[in-house]
Coordinates of C-alpha atoms in Angstrom, one line a residue:
M15 CA 28.6 -7.4 -18.1
K16 CA 28.3 -5.7 -14.6
I17 CA 29.0 -8.0 -11.8
N18 CA 28.4 -8.1 -8.1
Q19 CA 24.7 -6.5 -8.9
P20 CA 22.2 -6.4 -5.8
I21 CA 20.1 -9.3 -5.7
L22 CA 16.7 -8.0 -5.7
S23 CA 13.9 -11.0 -4.0
V24 CA 10.5 -10.9 -5.5
I25 CA 8.0 -12.5 -2.6
I26 CA 4.5 -13.3 -3.9
T27 CA 2.3 -14.6 -1.2
C28 CA -0.8 -16.1 -2.5
Y29 CA -4.4 -17.3 -0.8
N30 CA -6.9 -18.7 -3.2
Y31 CA -6.0 -16.7 -6.2
E32 CA -5.2 -20.0 -8.5
R33 CA -6.8 -17.5 -11.5
Y34 CA -4.0 -15.2 -11.3
I35 CA -1.1 -16.4 -9.6
G36 CA 0.4 -17.9 -13.0
E37 CA 0.2 -14.7 -14.6
C38 CA 1.9 -12.6 -11.6
I39 CA 4.7 -15.3 -11.5
K40 CA 5.6 -14.9 -15.2
S41 CA 5.4 -11.5 -15.0
V42 CA 8.7 -11.7 -12.5
I43 CA 10.2 -14.6 -15.1
S44 CA 10.2 -12.4 -18.0
Q45 CA 12.2 -9.4 -16.6
D46 CA 15.4 -8.6 -17.6
Y47 CA 17.4 -8.8 -14.4
E48 CA 19.9 -11.4 -14.1
W49 CA 20.0 -11.0 -10.2
L50 CA 16.5 -11.8 -9.5
E51 CA 15.1 -14.5 -6.7
I52 CA 11.2 -15.4 -6.8
V53 CA 10.1 -16.5 -3.7
V54 CA 6.2 -18.0 -3.3
V55 CA 4.5 -18.7 -0.3
D56 CA 1.2 -20.3 -0.6
D57 CA -1.1 -19.4 2.6
G58 CA -3.0 -22.8 2.4
S59 CA -5.1 -22.1 -0.4
T60 CA -8.2 -24.2 -0.8
D61 CA -8.2 -23.6 -4.5
R62 CA -5.6 -25.1 -7.1
S63 CA -3.1 -22.3 -6.3
W64 CA -0.5 -24.7 -4.9
E65 CA -0.7 -26.7 -8.3
K66 CA -0.2 -23.5 -10.5
I67 CA 2.7 -22.5 -8.4
Q68 CA 4.0 -25.9 -8.9
E69 CA 4.3 -25.3 -12.2
F70 CA 7.3 -22.8 -12.0
K71 CA 9.0 -25.0 -9.3
D72 CA 12.1 -25.0 -11.4
R73 CA 12.3 -21.3 -11.6
I74 CA 11.4 -20.3 -7.8
I75 CA 11.5 -21.0 -4.2
A76 CA 8.2 -22.0 -3.3
L77 CA 6.5 -22.9 0.0
R78 CA 3.1 -24.0 1.0
T79 CA 1.9 -23.3 4.8
E80 CA -1.2 -23.2 6.9
N81 CA -3.4 -20.5 6.8
R82 CA -1.8 -17.6 9.0
G83 CA -2.7 -14.1 7.1
Q84 CA -0.8 -12.1 4.9
L85 CA 1.5 -10.6 7.6
K86 CA 2.5 -14.0 8.6
T87 CA 2.9 -15.4 5.1
S88 CA 4.9 -12.1 3.9
L89 CA 7.4 -12.7 6.9
T90 CA 7.8 -16.2 6.2
G91 CA 8.9 -15.0 2.4
L92 CA 11.3 -12.8 3.7
S93 CA 13.2 -15.3 5.8
L94 CA 13.2 -17.5 2.7
S95 CA 14.7 -14.8 0.7
K96 CA 18.6 -13.4 0.4
G97 CA 17.8 -10.3 -1.7
D98 CA 19.7 -6.9 -0.7
F99 CA 16.1 -5.5 -1.9
V100 CA 12.7 -6.9 -1.5
Y101 CA 9.6 -6.4 -3.3
F102 CA 6.4 -7.9 -2.2
L103 CA 4.1 -8.5 -5.3
D104 CA 0.4 -9.3 -4.5
A105 CA -0.4 -12.7 -6.1
D106 CA -3.0 -10.9 -8.3
D107 CA -1.3 -7.9 -9.5
V108 CA 1.8 -7.9 -11.9
I109 CA 4.5 -6.2 -12.7
A110 CA 5.4 -4.8 -15.9
D111 CA 7.5 -5.9 -18.6
G112 CA 11.2 -4.5 -18.1
A113 CA 10.2 -2.6 -14.8
I114 CA 13.2 -4.2 -12.8
A115 CA 15.6 -3.2 -15.6
Q116 CA 14.0 0.4 -15.2
V117 CA 14.8 0.7 -11.4
A118 CA 17.8 -1.2 -11.5
Q119 CA 20.0 1.5 -11.2
Y120 CA 18.4 3.0 -8.2
L121 CA 19.2 -0.4 -6.3
R122 CA 21.9 1.3 -4.3
P123 CA 22.6 1.3 -0.3
D124 CA 21.7 5.1 0.2
V125 CA 18.4 3.8 -1.4
S126 CA 15.7 2.9 0.9
K127 CA 12.6 2.7 -1.1
I128 CA 11.4 2.6 -4.7
Q129 CA 8.1 3.7 -5.7
F130 CA 6.2 3.8 -9.0
M131 CA 2.8 4.1 -10.6
L132 CA 0.1 1.4 -10.9
L133 CA -2.2 1.0 -13.6
P134 CA -5.9 -0.3 -12.2
I135 CA -6.9 -3.4 -14.4
D136 CA -9.7 -5.6 -14.1
H137 CA -10.3 -9.5 -13.4
N138 CA -9.5 -10.0 -17.1
G139 CA -6.3 -7.7 -17.0
Y140 CA -8.2 -4.5 -18.7
P141 CA -7.5 -0.8 -17.7
I142 CA -10.5 0.4 -15.7
G143 CA -9.0 4.0 -14.7
N144 CA -5.7 6.1 -14.7
A145 CA -2.8 5.3 -13.4
F146 CA -2.0 6.1 -9.6
P147 CA -0.9 7.5 -7.2
T148 CA 0.4 10.9 -8.9
L149 CA 4.4 10.8 -8.3
Q150 CA 6.8 13.6 -9.1
P151 CA 10.1 12.0 -10.1
S152 CA 12.6 12.5 -6.7
E153 CA 15.2 11.2 -5.0
D154 CA 14.7 13.6 -1.8
S155 CA 13.2 11.9 1.5
G156 CA 13.0 15.1 3.1
P157 CA 9.3 16.1 1.8
L158 CA 8.0 12.8 2.9
I159 CA 9.2 13.2 6.4
Q160 CA 7.8 16.5 6.8
S161 CA 4.6 15.0 5.5
I162 CA 4.8 12.2 8.0
R163 CA 5.0 14.7 10.7
K164 CA 2.2 17.1 9.3
R165 CA -0.4 14.3 8.4
G166 CA 1.0 11.2 9.8
Y167 CA 1.5 9.8 6.0
Y168 CA 2.8 10.8 2.5
N169 CA 1.5 9.5 -0.6
T170 CA 2.6 5.9 -1.4
P171 CA 1.3 3.2 -3.6
P172 CA -0.4 -0.2 -2.8
T173 CA 2.4 -2.8 -1.6
S174 CA 3.2 -4.0 -5.4
G175 CA 4.4 -0.6 -6.0
N176 CA 7.3 -0.4 -3.6
I177 CA 10.7 -2.2 -3.3
Y178 CA 12.9 -1.8 -0.3
R179 CA 16.4 -2.1 0.7
R180 CA 16.3 -5.4 2.9
D181 CA 17.2 -3.6 6.3
V182 CA 14.1 -1.6 6.7
Y183 CA 12.0 -4.8 7.4
E184 CA 15.0 -5.8 10.0
G185 CA 14.4 -5.7 13.7
L186 CA 10.9 -4.2 13.5
G187 CA 9.6 -6.1 16.3
E188 CA 6.2 -7.2 16.7
M189 CA 3.3 -5.8 14.6
N190 CA 0.3 -6.6 16.3
Y191 CA -1.8 -3.9 15.2
E192 CA -1.1 -4.9 11.5
R193 CA -2.6 -7.1 8.3
G194 CA -0.2 -6.2 5.9
I195 CA 3.5 -6.0 5.4
D196 CA 4.3 -2.6 4.9
G197 CA 2.6 -0.4 6.8
V198 CA 5.4 0.8 9.1
S199 CA 7.8 0.1 6.4
Y200 CA 6.9 2.6 4.3
L201 CA 7.1 5.4 6.9
L202 CA 10.3 4.3 8.4
A203 CA 12.3 4.6 4.7
P204 CA 12.5 8.1 4.2
F205 CA 14.2 8.2 7.8
V206 CA 16.7 5.4 6.7
G207 CA 17.6 6.6 3.3
R208 CA 16.4 8.1 -0.2
V209 CA 13.0 7.6 -1.3
V210 CA 13.2 7.2 -5.2
S211 CA 9.6 8.4 -6.7
I212 CA 9.2 7.1 -10.3
D213 CA 6.6 8.9 -12.4
K214 CA 6.1 5.9 -14.3
V215 CA 3.6 2.9 -14.5
L216 CA 5.7 -0.1 -13.8
G217 CA 2.9 -2.5 -12.4
K218 CA -0.7 -3.4 -12.7
Y219 CA -3.2 -3.3 -9.6
R220 CA -6.0 -5.7 -10.4
I221 CA -9.4 -4.9 -8.8
H222 CA -11.9 -7.5 -8.8
N223 CA -14.8 -9.0 -6.5
S224 CA -12.4 -11.0 -4.1
N225 CA -10.3 -7.7 -3.1
Q226 CA -13.6 -5.4 -3.2
S227 CA -15.3 -8.0 -0.6
S228 CA -13.2 -6.5 2.2
F229 CA -14.8 -3.3 1.8
S230 CA -18.1 -5.0 1.2
V231 CA -19.7 -3.9 4.4
L232 CA -18.9 -0.2 6.2
T233 CA -19.3 -0.3 9.9
S234 CA -18.0 1.7 12.7
S235 CA -15.9 -1.2 14.0
R236 CA -14.1 -1.4 10.4
M237 CA -13.7 2.9 10.8
K238 CA -12.2 2.1 14.4
G239 CA -9.8 -0.7 12.8
Y240 CA -8.4 1.5 10.4
I241 CA -7.7 4.4 13.2
D242 CA -5.9 1.7 15.6
R243 CA -3.7 0.6 12.4
F244 CA -3.1 4.3 11.4
M245 CA -1.9 5.2 15.0
G246 CA -0.2 1.9 15.9
R247 CA 1.7 2.4 13.1
L248 CA 2.8 6.1 13.9
H249 CA 3.5 5.3 17.5
H250 CA 5.6 2.1 16.2
L251 CA 7.5 4.6 13.8
S252 CA 8.0 6.6 16.7
Q253 CA 9.6 4.2 18.6
L254 CA 12.0 2.8 15.4
V255 CA 13.0 6.5 14.5
Q256 CA 14.5 7.0 18.2
E257 CA 16.3 3.5 18.2
R258 CA 17.7 3.7 14.5
C259 CA 18.0 7.6 13.6
A260 CA 20.0 9.3 16.5
A261 CA 19.9 12.6 14.8
A262 CA 16.4 12.7 13.8
E263 CA 13.9 14.9 15.8
K264 CA 11.5 12.8 17.6
I265 CA 8.1 11.8 16.1
E266 CA 5.0 13.3 18.0
V267 CA 2.1 11.3 17.3
R268 CA -0.9 13.6 17.7
N269 CA -4.9 12.3 17.7
D270 CA -5.9 15.1 15.5
Y271 CA -4.9 14.1 12.2
A272 CA -7.4 14.7 9.4
Y273 CA -7.3 10.9 8.5
V274 CA -8.3 9.9 12.1
M275 CA -11.0 12.9 12.0
E276 CA -12.5 11.8 8.5
L277 CA -13.0 8.2 9.8
K278 CA -14.4 9.0 13.1
A279 CA -16.7 11.4 11.2
M280 CA -17.8 8.1 8.7
S281 CA -18.4 6.0 11.5
V282 CA -21.0 8.1 12.8
V283 CA -22.6 8.3 9.2
V284 CA -22.0 4.2 8.9
D285 CA -24.1 4.2 12.0
G286 CA -27.2 5.9 10.6
K287 CA -26.6 9.2 12.3
R288 CA -24.9 12.6 11.6
P289 CA -21.6 14.2 12.9
D290 CA -22.1 17.0 14.8
L291 CA -21.0 20.4 14.3
S292 CA -17.8 19.7 16.9
Q293 CA -16.9 16.9 14.9
L294 CA -17.1 18.4 11.3
S295 CA -15.6 21.6 12.9
A296 CA -12.7 19.4 14.1
Y297 CA -12.4 17.5 10.4
I298 CA -12.4 20.7 8.7
G299 CA -9.8 22.1 10.8
A300 CA -7.6 19.0 10.3
V301 CA -8.3 19.2 6.5
M302 CA -7.4 22.9 6.4
R303 CA -4.3 22.5 8.0
E304 CA -2.8 19.3 6.3
N305 CA -4.0 20.0 2.9
T306 CA -3.7 22.7 -0.1
G307 CA -5.5 23.2 -3.3
K308 CA -7.5 21.0 -5.0
K309 CA -7.0 18.2 -2.4
R310 CA -8.4 20.7 0.3
L311 CA -11.2 21.6 -1.4
A312 CA -12.3 18.2 -2.2
L313 CA -12.3 16.9 1.2
L314 CA -13.8 20.2 2.4
L315 CA -16.8 19.3 0.1
F316 CA -16.4 15.7 1.2
A317 CA -16.9 16.6 5.0
I318 CA -19.7 19.1 4.1
A319 CA -21.2 16.5 2.3
L320 CA -21.3 13.6 5.4
F321 CA -23.0 16.7 7.6
V322 CA -25.5 17.9 5.1
L323 CA -26.7 14.8 3.2
P324 CA -29.5 12.4 3.8
N325 CA -27.6 9.4 5.6
K326 CA -28.3 7.0 2.7
M327 CA -26.6 9.4 0.2
A328 CA -23.9 10.2 2.8
R329 CA -23.2 6.3 3.4
H330 CA -22.9 6.2 -0.2
I331 CA -20.1 8.6 -1.0
A332 CA -18.4 7.3 2.6
S333 CA -18.2 4.1 0.8
I334 CA -16.8 5.3 -2.4
R335 CA -14.3 7.4 -0.2
V336 CA -13.1 4.0 1.7
D337 CA -12.7 2.1 -1.5
P338 CA -12.7 4.2 -5.1
S339 CA -13.2 1.1 -7.0
R340 CA -17.0 0.6 -6.0
S341 CA -17.8 3.6 -8.8
Q342 CA -16.6 3.2 -12.3
Q343 CA -17.5 6.9 -13.1
L344 CA -15.8 8.4 -10.0
R345 CA -12.5 6.4 -9.6
S346 CA -10.4 8.1 -12.0
Q347 CA -11.3 11.4 -10.9
L348 CA -11.1 10.4 -7.4
K349 CA -7.5 8.9 -7.7
R350 CA -6.5 12.2 -9.6
V351 CA -7.8 14.6 -6.9
L352 CA -6.9 12.1 -3.7
Y353 CA -3.6 11.2 -4.9
V354 CA -1.9 14.3 -5.8

């Protein structure tokens, strides 16, 4: 039997997910990895989540706090953990059987992040689309760094599809611009180690009314919030790279990323107006600069649709772009194209 294996801390934060938290915890307890620590923090739930969590009190580290939001609750969970690697698992998601055994070989000091594909499921656990994002097997961080410099991001799963080496989260400082735990961390990971991409479904990402509600009303202020977080992460990343990676070239943060241009165009649409030609031109130029192949074509068509369609239709496709789960018919197609 192997000894001195890395400890993996699975940190679950929960707010009013009594329906799902038990299944989530069970999916971790059933993993075949001896050096596993489970930390569950209840963020002041008003339902029976804490009672459900207490059913596992002999197998987990559990804490209940006042309601403070996902970021602060996640950081509390991190402070309670001692793992060499950490995995933030959303309380409504589950990790697949045998997943930890499959990633165990990558829990190495040179690896900063492990990412894998997720299968979208409904509230009853039934699959409702294709696994995403599309990942190619790799241990090379170079292309991801290039993507960050070019686009401001790289393709990565939601929180429940990522495992991080602990030090990626240490010394991050203030994140006042952020709501979730892994916004700047996923960007930093390629600069401080190898990012391992696994082209397998090792988790399930639940789509249901509660998490869809965050997209229920599209407003220009919401679009501005997305832009502010995106830019905040990049400015924070630039600072962290300078502090931690002396040999790395400085991150130059721009204002004309395609993602930013897209959100600005959509903010005009959701205000009942039509983007002007200068906005359309800036968006198309950014798309052409940052993308190729099917993704470039899809985004160009999207940009043109925002400009030419009646506002009601333009708003509808904007809502699908922000949250593909709104459309049962288009979910799989959009994820296949937009996550390649």
